[in-house]
Coordinates of C-alpha atoms and ligand atoms in Angstrom, one line a residue:
M1369 CA 46.5 23.3 8.4
T1370 CA 46.7 21.9 4.9
S1371 CA 46.3 24.0 1.8
S1372 CA 43.5 22.2 0.5
S1373 CA 41.4 22.8 4.0
I1374 CA 42.1 26.6 3.4
Q1375 CA 40.9 26.2 0.1
N1376 CA 37.8 24.7 1.2
R1377 CA 37.4 27.2 4.0
R1378 CA 37.7 30.1 1.2
Q1379 CA 34.9 28.3 -0.8
F1380 CA 32.7 27.9 2.0
L1381 CA 33.0 31.8 2.7
K1382 CA 32.3 32.6 -0.8
T1383 CA 29.4 30.6 -1.2
A1384 CA 28.0 31.1 2.6
A1385 CA 24.6 33.3 2.4
L1386 CA 25.3 36.6 3.8
S1387 CA 29.0 35.9 4.9
G1388 CA 30.5 39.5 5.9
V1389 CA 27.3 41.6 6.4
I1390 CA 27.9 43.4 9.3
A1391 CA 25.1 46.1 10.3
G1392 CA 25.8 49.3 11.7
S1393 CA 27.3 49.9 15.2
Y1394 CA 23.8 50.8 16.8
S1395 CA 21.7 48.2 15.6
L1396 CA 19.7 46.6 18.2
P1397 CA 18.8 42.9 18.5
V1398 CA 15.3 42.3 17.2
I1399 CA 14.4 39.9 19.8
A1400 CA 17.3 39.3 22.7
G1401 CA 16.3 36.1 23.8
I1402 CA 13.4 36.7 25.7
D1403 CA 10.3 35.0 23.9
K1404 CA 7.6 35.6 26.5
F1405 CA 7.1 36.6 30.1
E1406 CA 4.4 36.3 32.5
L1407 CA 2.9 39.4 34.5
T1408 CA 3.2 38.5 38.1
D1409 CA 2.8 40.5 41.0
S1410 CA 4.6 38.0 43.6
L1411 CA 7.8 39.4 45.3
P1412 CA 11.2 37.6 44.7
D1413 CA 12.3 35.9 47.8
S1414 CA 15.2 38.5 48.3
M1415 CA 12.6 41.1 48.9
K1416 CA 11.2 38.9 52.0
T1417 CA 14.2 38.8 54.2
P1418 CA 17.1 41.0 55.2
G1419 CA 19.9 40.6 53.2
Q1420 CA 23.6 39.9 54.1
D1421 CA 25.8 41.5 56.8
F1422 CA 28.8 44.1 55.7
T1423 CA 32.0 42.7 54.5
N1424 CA 35.4 44.3 55.1
Y1425 CA 36.8 43.5 51.8
G1426 CA 34.4 42.7 48.9
Q1427 CA 34.3 39.5 46.8
P1428 CA 32.7 38.8 43.5
S1429 CA 29.0 37.2 43.3
L1430 CA 29.1 33.6 44.1
H1431 CA 27.5 33.1 40.8
E1432 CA 30.8 34.4 39.2
Q1433 CA 33.3 31.9 40.8
R1434 CA 34.3 30.6 37.3
V1435 CA 35.7 33.6 36.3
I1436 CA 39.2 33.0 37.2
R1437 CA 42.8 33.3 36.2
W1438 CA 44.3 30.1 34.5
I1439 CA 47.4 29.0 36.1
S1440 CA 50.1 27.3 34.1
A1441 CA 53.1 26.6 36.3
N1442 CA 55.7 24.2 36.3
P1443 CA 55.2 21.2 38.3
A1444 CA 58.8 21.2 39.6
A1445 CA 59.3 24.7 40.5
P1446 CA 55.5 25.9 40.9
G1447 CA 56.7 29.6 41.5
N1448 CA 57.9 29.6 37.9
G1449 CA 54.9 30.4 35.5
V1450 CA 51.8 32.4 34.4
S1451 CA 48.2 32.6 35.1
W1452 CA 46.1 34.3 32.6
T1453 CA 43.7 36.9 32.7
P1454 CA 40.1 35.8 31.6
L1455 CA 39.9 38.3 28.8
H1456 CA 36.7 36.7 27.4
D1457 CA 34.8 37.1 30.7
L1458 CA 35.5 40.3 31.3
Q1459 CA 34.2 43.8 30.0
G1460 CA 35.5 47.5 29.8
T1461 CA 38.9 48.2 29.7
I1462 CA 40.4 47.9 33.4
T1463 CA 41.5 44.6 34.5
P1464 CA 40.2 44.0 38.3
N1465 CA 43.2 43.6 40.8
G1466 CA 42.7 39.9 41.5
L1467 CA 42.5 38.9 37.8
H1468 CA 45.6 40.9 36.7
Y1469 CA 47.7 38.0 34.9
E1470 CA 50.9 37.0 36.8
R1471 CA 54.2 36.0 35.2
H1472 CA 56.6 35.0 38.2
H1473 CA 60.4 33.5 37.9
N1474 CA 60.3 32.2 41.2
G1475 CA 57.2 32.9 43.1
V1476 CA 55.6 35.7 45.0
P1477 CA 58.0 37.1 47.6
E1478 CA 56.6 38.2 51.1
I1479 CA 58.0 41.8 51.8
D1480 CA 57.4 44.1 54.6
P1481 CA 57.0 47.4 53.8
Q1482 CA 58.4 48.2 56.9
T1483 CA 62.2 47.3 55.9
H1484 CA 61.9 47.0 52.2
T1485 CA 64.2 49.8 50.5
L1486 CA 65.0 51.1 47.0
L1487 CA 68.6 51.8 46.5
I1488 CA 69.3 54.2 43.2
D1489 CA 73.4 54.2 42.8
G1490 CA 76.1 53.5 40.1
L1491 CA 76.7 56.6 37.6
V1492 CA 74.9 59.0 40.0
E1493 CA 76.1 62.1 42.0
H1494 CA 74.8 60.8 45.2
P1495 CA 73.6 57.6 45.7
L1496 CA 70.3 57.4 47.5
S1497 CA 68.2 54.9 49.5
F1498 CA 64.5 55.3 50.2
N1499 CA 62.2 53.6 52.2
I1500 CA 58.4 53.0 51.4
A1501 CA 57.6 55.9 53.9
N1502 CA 59.8 58.1 52.4
L1503 CA 58.4 57.2 48.9
L1504 CA 54.8 57.8 50.1
R1505 CA 55.7 61.6 50.5
Y1506 CA 56.5 62.4 46.9
P1507 CA 54.0 63.6 44.4
M1508 CA 52.5 61.1 42.4
K1509 CA 50.7 60.8 39.3
S1510 CA 48.3 58.1 38.1
R1511 CA 48.2 56.4 34.3
T1512 CA 46.3 54.0 32.9
C1513 CA 48.2 51.6 30.8
F1514 CA 48.7 48.0 29.8
I1515 CA 51.3 45.5 30.6
E1516 CA 52.1 42.4 28.3
C1517 CA 54.5 39.7 28.6
G1518 CA 56.5 39.2 25.7
G1519 CA 55.5 35.5 25.5
N1520 CA 51.9 36.4 25.6
S1521 CA 50.3 34.3 22.6
N1522 CA 53.2 32.4 22.2
S1523 CA 51.0 29.4 21.0
G1524 CA 50.6 30.9 17.7
W1525 CA 54.0 29.9 16.8
R1526 CA 52.7 26.3 16.9
S1527 CA 51.9 24.5 13.4
N1528 CA 48.1 24.0 15.0
P1529 CA 46.0 26.7 16.1
I1530 CA 45.5 25.8 20.1
Q1531 CA 41.8 25.4 21.3
S1532 CA 42.0 27.9 24.1
Q1533 CA 39.6 30.2 25.3
A1534 CA 40.8 33.9 24.4
G1535 CA 42.2 35.0 27.6
Y1536 CA 43.9 31.5 28.3
A1537 CA 46.0 31.9 25.1
H1538 CA 46.1 36.0 25.1
G1539 CA 45.7 36.9 28.6
L1540 CA 49.4 37.8 29.4
V1541 CA 48.3 41.0 29.1
S1542 CA 46.0 43.3 31.7
N1543 CA 45.3 47.1 31.7
A1544 CA 45.5 49.1 35.3
E1545 CA 45.4 52.4 36.6
W1546 CA 48.8 52.7 37.9
T1547 CA 49.6 55.5 40.9
G1548 CA 53.0 56.3 41.7
I1549 CA 56.2 58.4 41.5
P1550 CA 57.7 59.5 38.0
L1551 CA 61.1 58.0 38.5
K1552 CA 62.5 61.3 36.6
L1553 CA 61.9 62.7 40.0
L1554 CA 64.2 60.4 42.0
L1555 CA 66.7 60.1 39.0
N1556 CA 67.1 63.7 39.2
E1557 CA 67.6 64.0 42.9
A1558 CA 70.4 61.3 42.5
G1559 CA 71.8 63.4 39.6
I1560 CA 72.8 61.2 36.6
K1561 CA 76.3 61.1 35.5
P1562 CA 76.7 61.9 31.9
S1563 CA 78.0 58.7 31.2
A1564 CA 74.8 56.7 32.3
K1565 CA 73.0 55.5 29.5
W1566 CA 71.5 52.4 31.2
A1567 CA 69.9 51.1 34.1
I1568 CA 70.1 47.8 35.8
A1569 CA 66.7 47.2 37.3
E1570 CA 66.5 44.2 40.2
G1571 CA 63.9 42.6 42.0
A1572 CA 63.9 41.5 45.4
D1573 CA 62.2 37.9 44.7
G1574 CA 64.0 34.8 44.5
A1575 CA 64.3 34.9 41.0
S1576 CA 66.9 37.8 41.9
L1577 CA 65.7 39.0 38.4
N1578 CA 67.7 42.0 36.6
V1579 CA 67.5 43.5 33.4
S1580 CA 68.7 46.8 31.5
I1581 CA 66.6 49.6 30.7
P1582 CA 67.7 52.7 28.6
I1583 CA 67.8 56.1 30.9
E1584 CA 65.9 57.6 28.2
K1585 CA 62.8 55.7 28.9
L1586 CA 63.3 56.2 32.7
L1587 CA 63.2 59.8 32.1
D1588 CA 60.6 59.5 29.6
D1589 CA 57.2 58.1 31.4
A1590 CA 58.6 55.5 33.6
L1591 CA 56.4 55.2 36.8
L1592 CA 57.5 54.2 40.3
A1593 CA 54.1 52.4 41.2
L1594 CA 52.8 52.0 44.6
Y1595 CA 49.1 51.6 44.0
Q1596 CA 47.0 49.6 41.5
N1597 CA 43.2 50.7 40.5
G1598 CA 43.2 52.7 43.8
E1599 CA 44.5 50.2 46.3
R1600 CA 47.8 49.5 47.2
L1601 CA 50.0 46.8 44.6
R1602 CA 48.8 43.4 45.2
P1603 CA 51.6 41.2 46.3
E1604 CA 51.7 39.4 42.8
N1605 CA 52.1 42.5 40.9
G1606 CA 55.0 43.7 42.8
Y1607 CA 54.0 45.1 46.6
P1608 CA 55.2 47.1 47.8
I1609 CA 56.9 48.7 44.6
R1610 CA 57.5 48.1 40.9
L1611 CA 58.5 49.7 37.6
V1612 CA 55.9 50.4 35.4
L1613 CA 57.3 51.1 32.1
P1614 CA 54.3 52.2 29.7
G1615 CA 53.8 49.9 26.4
W1616 CA 57.3 48.3 27.2
E1617 CA 57.4 44.5 27.3
G1618 CA 56.3 43.0 30.8
I1619 CA 60.0 41.6 31.9
L1620 CA 61.1 45.4 32.1
N1621 CA 58.3 46.2 34.6
V1622 CA 60.2 44.8 37.7
K1623 CA 58.1 44.1 40.5
W1624 CA 59.4 44.1 44.0
L1625 CA 61.8 46.5 43.0
R1626 CA 64.9 47.1 45.4
Q1627 CA 67.8 48.6 43.2
L1628 CA 68.4 50.7 40.2
R1629 CA 72.0 50.8 39.4
L1630 CA 73.1 53.3 36.4
S1631 CA 75.7 52.1 33.7
E1632 CA 77.4 53.0 30.9
H1633 CA 76.4 49.6 29.3
P1634 CA 73.4 46.9 29.5
A1635 CA 74.5 44.1 32.1
M1636 CA 73.4 41.2 29.3
T1637 CA 71.6 39.4 32.3
R1638 CA 70.3 35.8 32.0
D1639 CA 67.0 37.6 31.6
E1640 CA 67.7 39.4 28.8
T1641 CA 69.7 37.1 26.9
S1642 CA 68.4 33.5 27.3
Q1643 CA 65.2 34.6 27.2
Y1644 CA 62.5 37.3 25.6
T1645 CA 64.9 37.3 22.5
D1646 CA 63.7 36.4 19.1
L1647 CA 65.4 34.2 16.9
L1648 CA 65.3 35.4 13.5
P1649 CA 65.1 33.6 9.8
D1650 CA 68.7 34.5 9.2
G1651 CA 69.5 32.8 12.2
K1652 CA 70.5 35.9 14.2
A1653 CA 68.6 37.0 17.4
R1654 CA 67.0 40.1 17.9
Q1655 CA 67.6 41.5 21.4
F1656 CA 65.9 44.2 23.6
S1657 CA 62.7 43.9 21.6
F1658 CA 61.3 46.7 24.4
I1659 CA 58.0 47.8 22.8
N1660 CA 55.0 45.8 22.5
D1661 CA 53.4 46.2 18.9
A1662 CA 50.2 46.7 18.0
K1663 CA 47.5 44.0 18.8
S1664 CA 44.1 43.1 19.1
L1665 CA 41.5 40.2 20.1
I1666 CA 37.8 39.7 19.5
T1667 CA 36.9 38.9 23.1
S1668 CA 33.1 38.0 22.1
P1669 CA 31.9 36.1 20.5
S1670 CA 35.1 34.2 21.0
L1671 CA 36.1 30.1 21.4
G1672 CA 34.2 28.5 24.6
M1673 CA 31.0 30.6 23.6
Q1674 CA 28.1 29.2 21.2
L1675 CA 25.8 31.5 19.0
P1676 CA 22.6 30.5 20.3
D1677 CA 20.5 29.2 17.3
N1678 CA 18.4 32.2 16.6
P1679 CA 19.6 34.1 13.9
G1680 CA 19.8 38.0 14.4
I1681 CA 22.3 40.7 15.5
Y1682 CA 25.1 40.2 17.8
Q1683 CA 27.7 42.4 19.2
I1684 CA 30.9 41.9 18.4
S1685 CA 33.4 43.2 21.3
G1686 CA 37.1 43.2 21.8
L1687 CA 40.3 45.0 22.9
A1688 CA 43.2 46.5 21.0
W1689 CA 45.9 47.7 22.2
S1690 CA 49.7 49.3 21.0
G1691 CA 52.9 50.1 22.9
R1692 CA 53.7 52.9 20.4
G1693 CA 50.7 55.2 21.4
K1694 CA 47.1 55.3 20.9
I1695 CA 44.8 53.0 18.8
S1696 CA 43.6 54.8 15.9
R1697 CA 41.5 52.0 14.2
V1698 CA 40.2 48.7 14.5
E1699 CA 38.6 46.7 11.5
I1700 CA 36.7 43.6 11.6
S1701 CA 36.4 40.6 9.0
A1702 CA 33.5 38.2 9.1
D1703 CA 34.9 36.4 5.8
G1704 CA 38.4 35.5 6.9
G1705 CA 40.0 38.8 5.8
E1706 CA 38.6 39.6 2.3
T1707 CA 36.4 42.5 3.3
W1708 CA 36.8 44.6 6.3
V1709 CA 34.5 47.2 8.3
D1710 CA 35.5 49.7 10.7
A1711 CA 34.4 48.6 14.4
E1712 CA 33.4 51.5 16.6
L1713 CA 36.2 52.7 19.3
E1714 CA 34.9 53.3 22.7
G1715 CA 36.5 56.5 24.4
P1716 CA 38.5 57.6 26.0
I1717 CA 41.2 56.3 23.8
L1718 CA 44.4 56.4 26.2
D1719 CA 48.0 55.8 25.0
K1720 CA 49.5 52.4 25.4
A1721 CA 46.0 51.5 27.2
F1722 CA 43.5 48.9 26.3
T1723 CA 40.7 50.5 23.8
R1724 CA 37.7 48.5 23.6
F1725 CA 35.8 48.1 20.2
H1726 CA 32.2 47.1 19.0
L1727 CA 30.5 46.1 16.0
A1728 CA 27.1 44.7 15.8
W1729 CA 27.0 41.9 13.3
Q1730 CA 24.0 40.1 11.3
W1731 CA 24.6 36.3 11.8
Q1732 CA 22.0 34.1 9.8
G1733 CA 23.5 30.9 10.6
Q1734 CA 26.3 31.3 7.8
Y1735 CA 29.7 30.1 8.3
A1736 CA 32.2 32.9 8.9
I1737 CA 35.9 33.7 10.1
L1738 CA 35.9 36.5 12.2
Q1739 CA 39.1 38.5 12.8
S1740 CA 40.0 42.2 14.0
R1741 CA 43.0 44.2 13.0
A1742 CA 44.4 47.1 14.7
T1743 CA 46.3 50.1 13.7
D1744 CA 47.9 52.9 16.0
E1745 CA 48.6 56.1 15.5
T1746 CA 52.1 55.7 14.1
G1747 CA 50.3 53.7 11.2
Y1748 CA 51.6 50.3 12.1
V1749 CA 49.2 47.8 11.3
Q1750 CA 48.3 44.4 12.9
P1751 CA 49.9 41.6 10.6
T1752 CA 48.2 38.6 9.5
R1753 CA 49.9 35.5 10.7
D1754 CA 51.6 34.8 7.2
V1755 CA 53.0 37.8 7.1
L1756 CA 54.4 37.8 10.8
L1757 CA 56.0 34.2 10.0
A1758 CA 57.4 35.6 6.9
N1759 CA 59.1 38.5 8.9
R1760 CA 60.1 36.5 11.9
G1761 CA 60.6 32.9 10.7
K1762 CA 59.0 29.7 11.8
H1763 CA 60.9 29.3 15.2
G1764 CA 59.9 32.2 17.4
F1765 CA 58.7 32.0 20.8
F1766 CA 58.3 35.8 22.0
H1767 CA 56.4 38.8 20.7
Y1768 CA 53.8 37.3 18.8
N1769 CA 50.9 40.0 17.7
A1770 CA 49.3 38.4 14.5
I1771 CA 45.5 38.6 13.7
V1772 CA 43.5 36.0 15.6
S1773 CA 41.0 34.1 13.7
W1774 CA 37.5 32.8 15.2
E1775 CA 35.5 30.2 12.7
I1776 CA 32.1 30.5 13.3
T1777 CA 30.1 27.2 12.2
E1778 CA 26.7 27.0 10.8
E1779 CA 25.9 25.6 14.4
G1780 CA 27.2 28.5 16.1
D1781 CA 30.3 26.7 17.6
I1782 CA 33.5 28.9 17.5
N1783 CA 37.1 27.4 16.8
H1784 CA 40.5 29.0 16.7
V1785 CA 41.9 28.8 12.9
Y1786 CA 44.7 30.1 11.4
G1787 CA 43.8 32.7 9.0
F1788 CA 44.8 33.0 5.2
Ligands
MTE1471 N1 61.2 40.9 40.3 C1 60.7 40.2 39.1 N2 59.9 41.1 38.6 C2 59.2 40.6 37.5 C3 59.2 39.5 37.0 C4 59.6 38.6 38.2 O1 59.8 37.2 37.8 N3 60.3 39.2 39.0 N4 58.6 39.0 36.1 C5 58.3 39.6 34.7 C6 57.7 39.4 33.6 S1 58.3 38.5 32.8 C7 56.3 40.1 33.6 S2 55.6 39.7 32.0 C8 55.7 40.8 34.2 C9 54.3 40.5 34.7 O2 53.9 41.3 35.6 P1 52.8 40.6 36.5 O3 52.8 39.6 37.4 O4 52.1 41.9 37.4 O5 51.4 40.8 35.7 O6 56.9 41.4 35.5 C10 58.1 41.1 35.2 N5 58.7 41.7 36.5
MO1472 MO1 57.0 38.3 30.9

């Protein structure tokens, strides 16, 4: 992005008629695309024959087959990569299980729940081994929260804005209702020795992924999840058991969990030193960036969509989330950040979970730059890209949470641009 093109855009926004005009939240479209309809008494074909038979496990409509996770994996090692949640095609706040994003370091293991075990050992009074049948007898709790990969949105570090759909650039985050056993029940049963400060968690996959987690988080709100949106976990999301650490970055939510070894110090494993660390401007690397900072994203309208050529009222809608607690505010700008208006937050607003926001917008065919900015209950405000780069340098790779800007052209096309 050259400074002169930014200058041109600024000029354009200033002179564009009605830029930034935002109507009240409850405004309705004057004409929602239906110009005229014919009154008819003929029945639709679907009413003339019996419908399809029952199915044992339901699938999305045949007309929705394009709503998919988009896979980007290493061709030389196809089990190492990601698949992205199509956030731009979804509404509400719960991610359907078949569309929960995936991040595997070495593929999805096939695990038999009859033989899988979880070992809790190390600095405990009584090392314990559980099988799944034992675990299913414990009291369970449900909670809704997001899980976000530390690498989500990392294309934002590139010098040019990538032209990918919202979910295919920011969809390494999903939100589900997880049901399982509060981990503190099992840790207390094992008896934590006073010297234990960390637990090294290991998954039963071919990546033998292991990470170090502070004991306080495990005793706070960590869940040993067995269910995901009401059904048993999907294989790709950790079947038969995974750790869920609400608000803490994806890598710590160890899937296919087989061991928790309590220790005095972190293990400094490959997965927490070579990756998921942040190189700062002073040349030092920040490690253990556990918490996902507040973030928001307009999912509609967004890149890949087109505003129809009849001007009028359009609904802006998107998602906000924070690893520190509840979302307290989301503001929208239609003029690239010059002026802001509060969006309506759809309740109930849950702790460390997706919050859907809405705002009606009057688009009269003018050039605009749409942005959303989240604030969480701790007062943390989502930064602009300039501020993020000033604090974190230009060579980051993980933990990118800057404001996202969608450019709306006078033709109603939508592009990704970097904000001012
Ligand atoms: N055992 C194991 N756990 C794992 C991973 C893995 O490859 N193996 N990937 C981690 C990373 S980096 C992320 S972002 C999340 C992804 O969880 P999901 O695939 O259910 O979305 O799982 C974490 N847990
Ligand atoms: Mo991740």
